[in-house]
Short mmCIF file of C-alpha atoms in Angstrom, two decimals:
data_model
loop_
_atom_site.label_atom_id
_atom_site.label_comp_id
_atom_site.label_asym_id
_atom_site.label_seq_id
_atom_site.Cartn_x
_atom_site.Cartn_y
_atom_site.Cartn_z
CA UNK A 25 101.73 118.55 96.10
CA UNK A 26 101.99 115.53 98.22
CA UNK A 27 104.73 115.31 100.70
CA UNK A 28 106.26 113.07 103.77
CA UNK A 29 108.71 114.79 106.46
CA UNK A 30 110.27 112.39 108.32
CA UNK A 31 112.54 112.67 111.70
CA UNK A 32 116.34 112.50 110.24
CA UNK A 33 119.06 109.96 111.88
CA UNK A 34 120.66 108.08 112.55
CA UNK A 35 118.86 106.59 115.81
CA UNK A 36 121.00 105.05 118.52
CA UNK A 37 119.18 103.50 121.17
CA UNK A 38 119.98 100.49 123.71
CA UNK A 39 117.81 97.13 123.41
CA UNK A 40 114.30 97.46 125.18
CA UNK A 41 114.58 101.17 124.77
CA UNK A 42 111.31 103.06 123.44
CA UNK A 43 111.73 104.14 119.88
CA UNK A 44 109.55 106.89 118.15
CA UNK A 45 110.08 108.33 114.37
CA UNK A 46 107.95 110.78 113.87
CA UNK A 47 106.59 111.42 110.48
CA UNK A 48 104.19 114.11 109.27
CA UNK A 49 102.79 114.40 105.79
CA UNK A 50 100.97 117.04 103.38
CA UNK A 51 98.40 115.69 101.54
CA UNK A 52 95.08 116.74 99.22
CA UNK A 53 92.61 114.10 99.82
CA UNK A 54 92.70 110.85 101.89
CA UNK A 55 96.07 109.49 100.88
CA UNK A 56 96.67 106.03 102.90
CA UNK A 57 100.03 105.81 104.96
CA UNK A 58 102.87 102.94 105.64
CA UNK A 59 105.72 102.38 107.10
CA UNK A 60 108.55 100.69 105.34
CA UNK A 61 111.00 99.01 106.38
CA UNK A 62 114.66 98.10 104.53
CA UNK A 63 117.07 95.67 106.71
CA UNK A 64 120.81 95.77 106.36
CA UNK A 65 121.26 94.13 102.28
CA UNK A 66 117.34 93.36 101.68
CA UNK A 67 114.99 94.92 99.53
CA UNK A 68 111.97 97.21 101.05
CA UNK A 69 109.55 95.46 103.14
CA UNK A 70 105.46 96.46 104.03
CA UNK A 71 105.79 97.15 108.14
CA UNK A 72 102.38 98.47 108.62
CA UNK A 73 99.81 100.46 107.24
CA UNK A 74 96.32 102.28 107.76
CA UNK A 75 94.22 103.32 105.00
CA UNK A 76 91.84 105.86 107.23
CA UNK A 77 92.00 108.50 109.72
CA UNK A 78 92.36 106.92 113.11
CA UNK A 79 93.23 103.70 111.87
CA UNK A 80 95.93 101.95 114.04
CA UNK A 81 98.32 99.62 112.21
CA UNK A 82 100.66 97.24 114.05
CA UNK A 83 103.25 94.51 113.38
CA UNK A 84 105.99 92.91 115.15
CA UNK A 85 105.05 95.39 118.19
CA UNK A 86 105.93 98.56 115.74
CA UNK A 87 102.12 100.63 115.86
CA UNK A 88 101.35 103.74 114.61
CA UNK A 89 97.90 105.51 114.32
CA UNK A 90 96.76 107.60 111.30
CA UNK A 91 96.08 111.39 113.07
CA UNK A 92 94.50 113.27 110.52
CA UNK A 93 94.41 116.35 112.77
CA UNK A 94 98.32 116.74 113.61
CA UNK A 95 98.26 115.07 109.11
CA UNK A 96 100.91 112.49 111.64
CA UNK A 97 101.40 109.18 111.37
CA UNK A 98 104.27 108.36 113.92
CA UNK A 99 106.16 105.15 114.63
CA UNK A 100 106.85 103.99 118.14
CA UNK A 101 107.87 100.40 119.37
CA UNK A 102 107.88 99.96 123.28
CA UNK A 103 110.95 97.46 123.43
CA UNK A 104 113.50 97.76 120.41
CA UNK A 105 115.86 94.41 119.70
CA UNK A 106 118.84 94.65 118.41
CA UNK A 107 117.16 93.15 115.15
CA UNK A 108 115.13 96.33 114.36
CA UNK A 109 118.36 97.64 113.64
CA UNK A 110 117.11 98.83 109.57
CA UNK A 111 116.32 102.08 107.63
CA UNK A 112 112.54 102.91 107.91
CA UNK A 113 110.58 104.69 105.44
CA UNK A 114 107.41 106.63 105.99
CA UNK A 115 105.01 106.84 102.89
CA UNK A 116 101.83 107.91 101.62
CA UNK A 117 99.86 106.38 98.52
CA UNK A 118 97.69 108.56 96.16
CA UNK A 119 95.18 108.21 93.74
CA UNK A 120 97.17 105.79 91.84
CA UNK A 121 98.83 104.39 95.00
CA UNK A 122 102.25 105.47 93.38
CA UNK A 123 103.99 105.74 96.80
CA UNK A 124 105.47 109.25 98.41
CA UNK A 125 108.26 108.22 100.61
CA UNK A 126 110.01 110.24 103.08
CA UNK A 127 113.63 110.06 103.66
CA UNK A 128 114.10 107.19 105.52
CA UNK A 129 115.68 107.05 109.17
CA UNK A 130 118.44 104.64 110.19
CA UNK A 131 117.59 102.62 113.89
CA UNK A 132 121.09 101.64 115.22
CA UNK A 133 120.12 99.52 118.03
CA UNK A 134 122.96 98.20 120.33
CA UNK A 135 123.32 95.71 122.73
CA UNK B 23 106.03 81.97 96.18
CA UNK B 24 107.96 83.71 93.95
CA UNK B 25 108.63 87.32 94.78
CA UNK B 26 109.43 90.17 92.19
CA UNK B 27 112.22 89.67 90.92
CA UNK B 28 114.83 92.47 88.88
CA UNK B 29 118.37 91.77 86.70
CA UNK B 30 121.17 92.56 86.43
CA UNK B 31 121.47 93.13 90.57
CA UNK B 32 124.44 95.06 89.80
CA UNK B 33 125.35 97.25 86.59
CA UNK B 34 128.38 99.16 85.79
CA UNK B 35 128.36 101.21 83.03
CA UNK B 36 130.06 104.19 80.89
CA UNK B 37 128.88 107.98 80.73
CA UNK B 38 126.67 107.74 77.73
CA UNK B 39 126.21 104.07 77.17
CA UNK B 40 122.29 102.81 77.03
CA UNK B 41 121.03 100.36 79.91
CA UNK B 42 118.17 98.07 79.92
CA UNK B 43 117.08 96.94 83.71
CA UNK B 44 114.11 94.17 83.87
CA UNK B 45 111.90 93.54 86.59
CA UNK B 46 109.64 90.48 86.72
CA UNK B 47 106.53 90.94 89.04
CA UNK B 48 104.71 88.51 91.04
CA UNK B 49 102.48 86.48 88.72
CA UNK B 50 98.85 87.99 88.48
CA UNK B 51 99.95 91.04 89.36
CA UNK B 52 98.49 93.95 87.54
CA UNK B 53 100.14 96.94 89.05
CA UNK B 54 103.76 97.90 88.74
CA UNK B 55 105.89 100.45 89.85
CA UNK B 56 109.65 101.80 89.40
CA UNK B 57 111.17 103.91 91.63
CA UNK B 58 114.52 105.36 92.04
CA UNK B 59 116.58 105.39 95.31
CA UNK B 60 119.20 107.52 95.51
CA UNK B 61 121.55 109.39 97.88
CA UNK B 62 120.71 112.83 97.17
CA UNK B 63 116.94 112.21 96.15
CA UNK B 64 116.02 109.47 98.33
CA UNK B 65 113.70 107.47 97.06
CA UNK B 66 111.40 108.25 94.15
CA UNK B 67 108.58 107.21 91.82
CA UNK B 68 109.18 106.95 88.17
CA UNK B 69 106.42 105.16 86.61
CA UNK B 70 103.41 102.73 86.80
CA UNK B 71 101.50 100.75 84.83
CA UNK B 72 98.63 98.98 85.48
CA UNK B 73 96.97 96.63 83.57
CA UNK B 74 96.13 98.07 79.75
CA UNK B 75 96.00 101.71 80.58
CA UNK B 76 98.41 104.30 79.55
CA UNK B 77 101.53 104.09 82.00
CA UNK B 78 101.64 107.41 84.85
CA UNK B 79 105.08 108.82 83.76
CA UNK B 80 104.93 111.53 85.94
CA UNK B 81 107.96 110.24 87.56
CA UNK B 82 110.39 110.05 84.81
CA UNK B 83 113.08 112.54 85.37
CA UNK B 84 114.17 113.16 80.74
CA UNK B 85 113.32 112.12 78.13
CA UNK B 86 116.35 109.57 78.62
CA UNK B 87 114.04 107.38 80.48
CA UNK B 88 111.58 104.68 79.27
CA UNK B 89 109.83 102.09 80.51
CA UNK B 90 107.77 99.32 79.13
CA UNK B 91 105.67 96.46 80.20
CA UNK B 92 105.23 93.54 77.78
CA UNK B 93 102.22 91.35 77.77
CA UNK B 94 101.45 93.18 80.88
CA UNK B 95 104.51 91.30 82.81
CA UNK B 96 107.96 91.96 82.38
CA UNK B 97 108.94 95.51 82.50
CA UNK B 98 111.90 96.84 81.03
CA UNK B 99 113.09 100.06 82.10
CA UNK B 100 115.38 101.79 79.80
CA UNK B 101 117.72 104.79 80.38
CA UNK B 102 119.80 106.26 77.43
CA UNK B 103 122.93 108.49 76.96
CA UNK B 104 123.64 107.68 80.99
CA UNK B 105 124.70 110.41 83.06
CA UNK B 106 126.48 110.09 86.54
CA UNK B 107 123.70 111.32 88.15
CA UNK B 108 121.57 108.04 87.05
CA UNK B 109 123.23 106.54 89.17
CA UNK B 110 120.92 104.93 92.10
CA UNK B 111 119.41 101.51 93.12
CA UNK B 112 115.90 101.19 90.60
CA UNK B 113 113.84 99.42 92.40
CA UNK B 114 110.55 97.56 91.13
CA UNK B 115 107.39 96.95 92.94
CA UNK B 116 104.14 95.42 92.06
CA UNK B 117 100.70 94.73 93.43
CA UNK B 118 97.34 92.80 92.90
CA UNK B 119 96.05 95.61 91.92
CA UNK B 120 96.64 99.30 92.06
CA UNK B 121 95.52 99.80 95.89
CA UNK B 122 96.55 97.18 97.17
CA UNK B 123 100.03 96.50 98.83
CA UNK B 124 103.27 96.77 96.97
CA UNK B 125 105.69 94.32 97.20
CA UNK B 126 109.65 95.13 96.25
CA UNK B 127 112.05 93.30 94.37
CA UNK B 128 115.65 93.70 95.88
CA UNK B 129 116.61 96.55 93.39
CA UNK B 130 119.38 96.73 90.48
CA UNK B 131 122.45 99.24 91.52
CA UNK B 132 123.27 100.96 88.56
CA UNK B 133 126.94 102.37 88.90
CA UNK B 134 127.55 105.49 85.40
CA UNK B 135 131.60 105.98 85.79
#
């Protein structure tokens, strides 16, 4: 069936570091892919998405890009703030769009 | 506007009492979802509806669980007999339709002593 491995945390990095989460999925078909994104005490938030293989999706400088040959979909940011600090969630949608998530990776990002 | 919204936020209950958790979706919204987030699971799907069609249940971990949506709004979810292992946040999204982005209400914590 339909699955989402996602790097474990917690991630520590210093403001304006580089962050990457990598997340890789198993999929039949041409499942679309997002990024979640759950701050300290709020409910789970769209970051991005991409509905097609080599489809880029960006917001608030977070990108990833839909690689259908590594079945990828990694997270990166160039310069974290200490307000990315959250849990992130990679996902895939099927058929019914009933989302897959991963596990979820905590971002600590200090000062 | 209004977001999805989901009572009680918290809920404290006994092994083997019945709990009814509500979620109301955005308005116009025909999709909806409930999923389970948990420590040991993560988070997981329970069950959708959208519009008139039979509900995907494929989610539901017993028979203890139920879910309905009334007048294709409100959804109550329903979990019976609660173990300690129910509990979890349940968290409710919907969407304009079924492929179309999700949006989440802030989840009900659900606490089985």
């Amino acid at each position: 069936g339909n699955s989402v491995t996602q790097m474990e945390g917690p991630v520590t990095l210093s403001e304006e570091a580089f962050l990457t989460i990598n997340c890789t999925y198993t999929a039949t078909g041409y499942p679309s892919l997002f990024w979640y994104v759950q701050y300290p005490g709020e409910g789970l938030q769209l970051l991005l998405k991409a509905t097609k293989a080599d489809d880029k999706g960006s917001n608030k400088g977070f990108e990833a890009t839909y690689r259908k040959e590594t079945t990828s979909f990694h997270l990166e940011k160039g310069s974290v703030q200490v307000s990315d600090s959250a849990v992130y969630f990679c996902a895939l949608g099927g058929a019914t769009n009933k989302l897959i998530f991963g596990t979820g990776t905590l971002l600590a990002v200090q000062p | 506007g209004a977001g999805v919204s989901q009572s009680p936020s918290n809920k404290v209950t006994e092994k083997g009492k019945d709990v009814e958790l509500r979620c109301d979706p955005i308005s116009g919204h025909t999709a909806l979802y409930w999923y389970r987030q948990s420590l040991g699971q993560g988070l997981e799907f329970l069950i959708y509806f959208q519009g008139n069609s039979a509900p995907d249940k494929s989610g539901l971990p017993s028979d203890r669980f139920s879910a309905e949506r009334t007048g294709g709004s409100v959804s109550t979810l329903t979990i019976q007999r609660t173990q300690q292992e129910d509990s979890a946040v349940y968290l409710c999204a919907s969407s304009l339709k079924f492929d179309n982005e999700q949006f989440f209400g802030p989840g009900t914590r659900l606490t089985v002593l």
